[in-house]
GROMACS .gro file of N, CA and C in nm:
model
  264
    1UNK      N    1  -0.041  -1.654   0.752
    1UNK     CA    2  -0.157  -1.612   0.672
    1UNK      C    3  -0.117  -1.601   0.525
    2UNK      N    4  -0.188  -1.670   0.438
    2UNK     CA    5  -0.159  -1.662   0.298
    2UNK      C    6  -0.212  -1.541   0.237
    3UNK      N    7  -0.137  -1.468   0.156
    3UNK     CA    8  -0.186  -1.345   0.091
    3UNK      C    9  -0.292  -1.382  -0.011
    4UNK      N   10  -0.386  -1.296  -0.030
    4UNK     CA   11  -0.490  -1.327  -0.139
    4UNK      C   12  -0.429  -1.334  -0.278
    5UNK      N   13  -0.495  -1.409  -0.365
    5UNK     CA   14  -0.438  -1.433  -0.494
    5UNK      C   15  -0.484  -1.335  -0.597
    6UNK      N   16  -0.581  -1.251  -0.571
    6UNK     CA   17  -0.640  -1.164  -0.672
    6UNK      C   18  -0.614  -1.016  -0.641
    7UNK      N   19  -0.614  -0.938  -0.746
    7UNK     CA   20  -0.599  -0.792  -0.744
    7UNK      C   21  -0.495  -0.734  -0.646
    8UNK      N   22  -0.367  -0.783  -0.663
    8UNK     CA   23  -0.269  -0.736  -0.569
    8UNK      C   24  -0.228  -0.589  -0.593
    9UNK      N   25  -0.246  -0.535  -0.711
    9UNK     CA   26  -0.203  -0.399  -0.734
    9UNK      C   27  -0.304  -0.298  -0.682
   10UNK      N   28  -0.423  -0.333  -0.654
   10UNK     CA   29  -0.521  -0.236  -0.611
   10UNK      C   30  -0.498  -0.180  -0.474
   11UNK      N   31  -0.455  -0.261  -0.383
   11UNK     CA   32  -0.451  -0.212  -0.244
   11UNK      C   33  -0.340  -0.288  -0.160
   12UNK      N   34  -0.224  -0.288  -0.204
   12UNK     CA   35  -0.118  -0.361  -0.123
   12UNK      C   36  -0.108  -0.310   0.018
   13UNK      N   37  -0.112  -0.179   0.049
   13UNK     CA   38  -0.108  -0.134   0.187
   13UNK      C   39  -0.225  -0.185   0.270
   14UNK      N   40  -0.342  -0.193   0.208
   14UNK     CA   41  -0.455  -0.246   0.288
   14UNK      C   42  -0.437  -0.394   0.321
   15UNK      N   43  -0.366  -0.464   0.236
   15UNK     CA   44  -0.335  -0.602   0.264
   15UNK      C   45  -0.243  -0.611   0.392
   16UNK      N   46  -0.150  -0.517   0.394
   16UNK     CA   47  -0.064  -0.513   0.514
   16UNK      C   48  -0.146  -0.474   0.642
   17UNK      N   49  -0.232  -0.380   0.626
   17UNK     CA   50  -0.316  -0.343   0.738
   17UNK      C   51  -0.412  -0.455   0.781
   18UNK      N   52  -0.443  -0.544   0.688
   18UNK     CA   53  -0.528  -0.662   0.720
   18UNK      C   54  -0.454  -0.775   0.792
   19UNK      N   55  -0.324  -0.757   0.806
   19UNK     CA   56  -0.244  -0.855   0.882
   19UNK      C   57  -0.143  -0.931   0.806
   20UNK      N   58  -0.126  -0.909   0.676
   20UNK     CA   59  -0.022  -0.970   0.598
   20UNK      C   60   0.108  -0.896   0.618
   21UNK      N   61   0.218  -0.964   0.609
   21UNK     CA   62   0.348  -0.895   0.629
   21UNK      C   63   0.388  -0.818   0.504
   22UNK      N   64   0.458  -0.713   0.516
   22UNK     CA   65   0.510  -0.644   0.392
   22UNK      C   66   0.586  -0.739   0.305
   23UNK      N   67   0.664  -0.829   0.365
   23UNK     CA   68   0.739  -0.925   0.283
   23UNK      C   69   0.654  -1.016   0.201
   24UNK      N   70   0.542  -1.062   0.259
   24UNK     CA   71   0.447  -1.145   0.184
   24UNK      C   72   0.388  -1.069   0.064
   25UNK      N   73   0.350  -0.949   0.092
   25UNK     CA   74   0.287  -0.872  -0.015
   25UNK      C   75   0.390  -0.831  -0.120
   26UNK      N   76   0.509  -0.804  -0.083
   26UNK     CA   77   0.618  -0.777  -0.182
   26UNK      C   78   0.639  -0.901  -0.269
   27UNK      N   79   0.642  -1.017  -0.210
   27UNK     CA   80   0.653  -1.139  -0.290
   27UNK      C   81   0.533  -1.157  -0.382
   28UNK      N   82   0.416  -1.130  -0.334
   28UNK     CA   83   0.300  -1.137  -0.418
   28UNK      C   84   0.309  -1.044  -0.534
   29UNK      N   85   0.350  -0.920  -0.513
   29UNK     CA   86   0.366  -0.828  -0.624
   29UNK      C   87   0.470  -0.875  -0.724
   30UNK      N   88   0.582  -0.937  -0.671
   30UNK     CA   89   0.681  -0.994  -0.759
   30UNK      C   90   0.635  -1.110  -0.846
   31UNK      N   91   0.546  -1.189  -0.792
   31UNK     CA   92   0.505  -1.312  -0.854
   31UNK      C   93   0.377  -1.319  -0.929
   32UNK      N   94   0.286  -1.222  -0.893
   32UNK     CA   95   0.153  -1.226  -0.954
   32UNK      C   96   0.161  -1.173  -1.099
   33UNK      N   97   0.089  -1.241  -1.193
   33UNK     CA   98   0.095  -1.201  -1.332
   33UNK      C   99   0.050  -1.058  -1.356
   34UNK      N  100  -0.037  -1.005  -1.276
   34UNK     CA  101  -0.088  -0.871  -1.293
   34UNK      C  102   0.017  -0.764  -1.265
   35UNK      N  103   0.108  -0.796  -1.179
   35UNK     CA  104   0.211  -0.697  -1.136
   35UNK      C  105   0.352  -0.736  -1.174
   36UNK      N  106   0.375  -0.861  -1.198
   36UNK     CA  107   0.515  -0.911  -1.227
   36UNK      C  108   0.561  -0.868  -1.367
   37UNK      N  109   0.464  -0.850  -1.461
   37UNK     CA  110   0.503  -0.817  -1.596
   37UNK      C  111   0.565  -0.677  -1.610
   38UNK      N  112   0.523  -0.586  -1.525
   38UNK     CA  113   0.577  -0.450  -1.522
   38UNK      C  114   0.600  -0.402  -1.381
   39UNK      N  115   0.709  -0.447  -1.320
   39UNK     CA  116   0.730  -0.408  -1.177
   39UNK      C  117   0.752  -0.258  -1.160
   40UNK      N  118   0.803  -0.191  -1.258
   40UNK     CA  119   0.820  -0.045  -1.239
   40UNK      C  120   0.686   0.025  -1.235
   41UNK      N  121   0.592  -0.020  -1.317
   41UNK     CA  122   0.459   0.040  -1.314
   41UNK      C  123   0.394   0.012  -1.176
   42UNK      N  124   0.404  -0.108  -1.128
   42UNK     CA  125   0.347  -0.146  -1.002
   42UNK      C  126   0.404  -0.061  -0.884
   43UNK      N  127   0.538  -0.041  -0.891
   43UNK     CA  128   0.608   0.040  -0.791
   43UNK      C  129   0.563   0.187  -0.804
   44UNK      N  130   0.549   0.236  -0.925
   44UNK     CA  131   0.509   0.377  -0.945
   44UNK      C  132   0.366   0.396  -0.891
   45UNK      N  133   0.277   0.298  -0.917
   45UNK     CA  134   0.135   0.309  -0.866
   45UNK      C  135   0.142   0.306  -0.711
   46UNK      N  136   0.214   0.222  -0.650
   46UNK     CA  137   0.232   0.211  -0.508
   46UNK      C  138   0.290   0.342  -0.450
   47UNK      N  139   0.384   0.399  -0.519
   47UNK     CA  140   0.439   0.523  -0.477
   47UNK      C  141   0.342   0.638  -0.479
   48UNK      N  142   0.265   0.647  -0.585
   48UNK     CA  143   0.161   0.752  -0.597
   48UNK      C  144   0.053   0.731  -0.486
   49UNK      N  145   0.011   0.612  -0.467
   49UNK     CA  146  -0.092   0.583  -0.364
   49UNK      C  147  -0.042   0.619  -0.226
   50UNK      N  148   0.084   0.579  -0.198
   50UNK     CA  149   0.144   0.607  -0.068
   50UNK      C  150   0.155   0.759  -0.045
   51UNK      N  151   0.198   0.831  -0.151
   51UNK     CA  152   0.210   0.970  -0.143
   51UNK      C  153   0.078   1.046  -0.118
   52UNK      N  154  -0.023   0.989  -0.182
   52UNK     CA  155  -0.163   1.043  -0.162
   52UNK      C  156  -0.203   1.030  -0.022
   53UNK      N  157  -0.185   0.910   0.032
   53UNK     CA  158  -0.222   0.888   0.175
   53UNK      C  159  -0.141   0.973   0.269
   54UNK      N  160  -0.004   0.976   0.247
   54UNK     CA  161   0.080   1.053   0.330
   54UNK      C  162   0.042   1.203   0.329
   55UNK      N  163   0.017   1.257   0.212
   55UNK     CA  164  -0.024   1.398   0.204
   55UNK      C  165  -0.155   1.423   0.278
   56UNK      N  166  -0.252   1.336   0.249
   56UNK     CA  167  -0.388   1.359   0.308
   56UNK      C  168  -0.386   1.334   0.458
   57UNK      N  169  -0.304   1.248   0.505
   57UNK     CA  170  -0.300   1.219   0.647
   57UNK      C  171  -0.259   1.342   0.729
   58UNK      N  172  -0.188   1.440   0.665
   58UNK     CA  173  -0.140   1.560   0.733
   58UNK      C  174  -0.244   1.673   0.731
   59UNK      N  175  -0.356   1.647   0.661
   59UNK     CA  176  -0.457   1.758   0.652
   59UNK      C  177  -0.540   1.753   0.783
   60UNK      N  178  -0.611   1.859   0.805
   60UNK     CA  179  -0.709   1.861   0.920
   60UNK      C  180  -0.818   1.750   0.899
   61UNK      N  181  -0.867   1.699   1.010
   61UNK     CA  182  -0.969   1.599   0.999
   61UNK      C  183  -1.097   1.656   0.945
   62UNK      N  184  -1.162   1.594   0.848
   62UNK     CA  185  -1.288   1.646   0.803
   62UNK      C  186  -1.401   1.622   0.900
   63UNK      N  187  -1.504   1.706   0.892
   63UNK     CA  188  -1.613   1.691   0.990
   63UNK      C  189  -1.677   1.549   0.966
   64UNK      N  190  -1.706   1.486   1.077
   64UNK     CA  191  -1.776   1.357   1.068
   64UNK      C  192  -1.694   1.238   1.038
   65UNK      N  193  -1.561   1.252   1.025
   65UNK     CA  194  -1.468   1.140   0.996
   65UNK      C  195  -1.346   1.153   1.086
   66UNK      N  196  -1.368   1.132   1.221
   66UNK     CA  197  -1.259   1.162   1.310
   66UNK      C  198  -1.142   1.061   1.296
   67UNK      N  199  -1.163   0.942   1.245
   67UNK     CA  200  -1.057   0.840   1.235
   67UNK      C  201  -0.992   0.834   1.096
   68UNK      N  202  -1.039   0.916   1.002
   68UNK     CA  203  -0.990   0.909   0.869
   68UNK      C  204  -0.836   0.935   0.856
   69UNK      N  205  -0.788   1.043   0.920
   69UNK     CA  206  -0.647   1.080   0.911
   69UNK      C  207  -0.559   0.976   0.976
   70UNK      N  208  -0.601   0.916   1.084
   70UNK     CA  209  -0.524   0.809   1.145
   70UNK      C  210  -0.513   0.684   1.055
   71UNK      N  211  -0.626   0.655   0.987
   71UNK     CA  212  -0.624   0.545   0.891
   71UNK      C  213  -0.531   0.579   0.773
   72UNK      N  214  -0.537   0.700   0.724
   72UNK     CA  215  -0.448   0.733   0.614
   72UNK      C  216  -0.304   0.728   0.653
   73UNK      N  217  -0.276   0.765   0.779
   73UNK     CA  218  -0.138   0.762   0.828
   73UNK      C  219  -0.091   0.611   0.832
   74UNK      N  220  -0.177   0.521   0.879
   74UNK     CA  221  -0.143   0.381   0.885
   74UNK      C  222  -0.122   0.325   0.747
   75UNK      N  223  -0.212   0.359   0.655
   75UNK     CA  224  -0.192   0.315   0.514
   75UNK      C  225  -0.065   0.369   0.453
   76UNK      N  226  -0.037   0.495   0.473
   76UNK     CA  227   0.094   0.551   0.424
   76UNK      C  228   0.216   0.475   0.484
   77UNK      N  229   0.210   0.450   0.608
   77UNK     CA  230   0.316   0.377   0.677
   77UNK      C  231   0.333   0.240   0.617
   78UNK      N  232   0.223   0.166   0.590
   78UNK     CA  233   0.229   0.035   0.527
   78UNK      C  234   0.285   0.051   0.385
   79UNK      N  235   0.246   0.153   0.311
   79UNK     CA  236   0.296   0.172   0.177
   79UNK      C  237   0.444   0.196   0.174
   80UNK      N  238   0.491   0.279   0.275
   80UNK     CA  239   0.634   0.303   0.285
   80UNK      C  240   0.713   0.179   0.311
   81UNK      N  241   0.655   0.086   0.400
   81UNK     CA  242   0.723  -0.037   0.429
   81UNK      C  243   0.734  -0.121   0.301
   82UNK      N  244   0.626  -0.122   0.221
   82UNK     CA  245   0.629  -0.202   0.095
   82UNK      C  246   0.724  -0.140  -0.004
   83UNK      N  247   0.730  -0.010  -0.012
   83UNK     CA  248   0.819   0.058  -0.104
   83UNK      C  249   0.967   0.026  -0.069
   84UNK      N  250   0.994   0.025   0.061
   84UNK     CA  251   1.129  -0.002   0.111
   84UNK      C  252   1.175  -0.140   0.052
   85UNK      N  253   1.080  -0.235   0.054
   85UNK     CA  254   1.121  -0.370   0.004
   85UNK      C  255   1.129  -0.374  -0.147
   86UNK      N  256   1.041  -0.292  -0.214
   86UNK     CA  257   1.039  -0.292  -0.364
   86UNK      C  258   1.164  -0.230  -0.420
   87UNK      N  259   1.216  -0.127  -0.354
   87UNK     CA  260   1.327  -0.056  -0.411
   87UNK      C  261   1.465  -0.092  -0.359
   88UNK      N  262   1.469  -0.185  -0.259
   88UNK     CA  263   1.590  -0.223  -0.204
   88UNK      C  264   1.667  -0.328  -0.286
   0.00000   0.00000   0.00000
């Protein structure tokens, strides 16, 4: 599956959840003009986003959204996988 060519910095973990490999998305972040010019900023954004999902995934489920915390946990896990590739 080819990773999408646009807006890679907005939702890298969602791209992993959509079926792309963390390695493909890490390469996209390394090569795309929007993220390649300042890799530290892209990594910082991914770190903040992952931390947000990780923190919120541990909160009690809000009324009317029973699957939200499970989704946030999956997104945080995908973000951690991407971060592991970015900082290694």
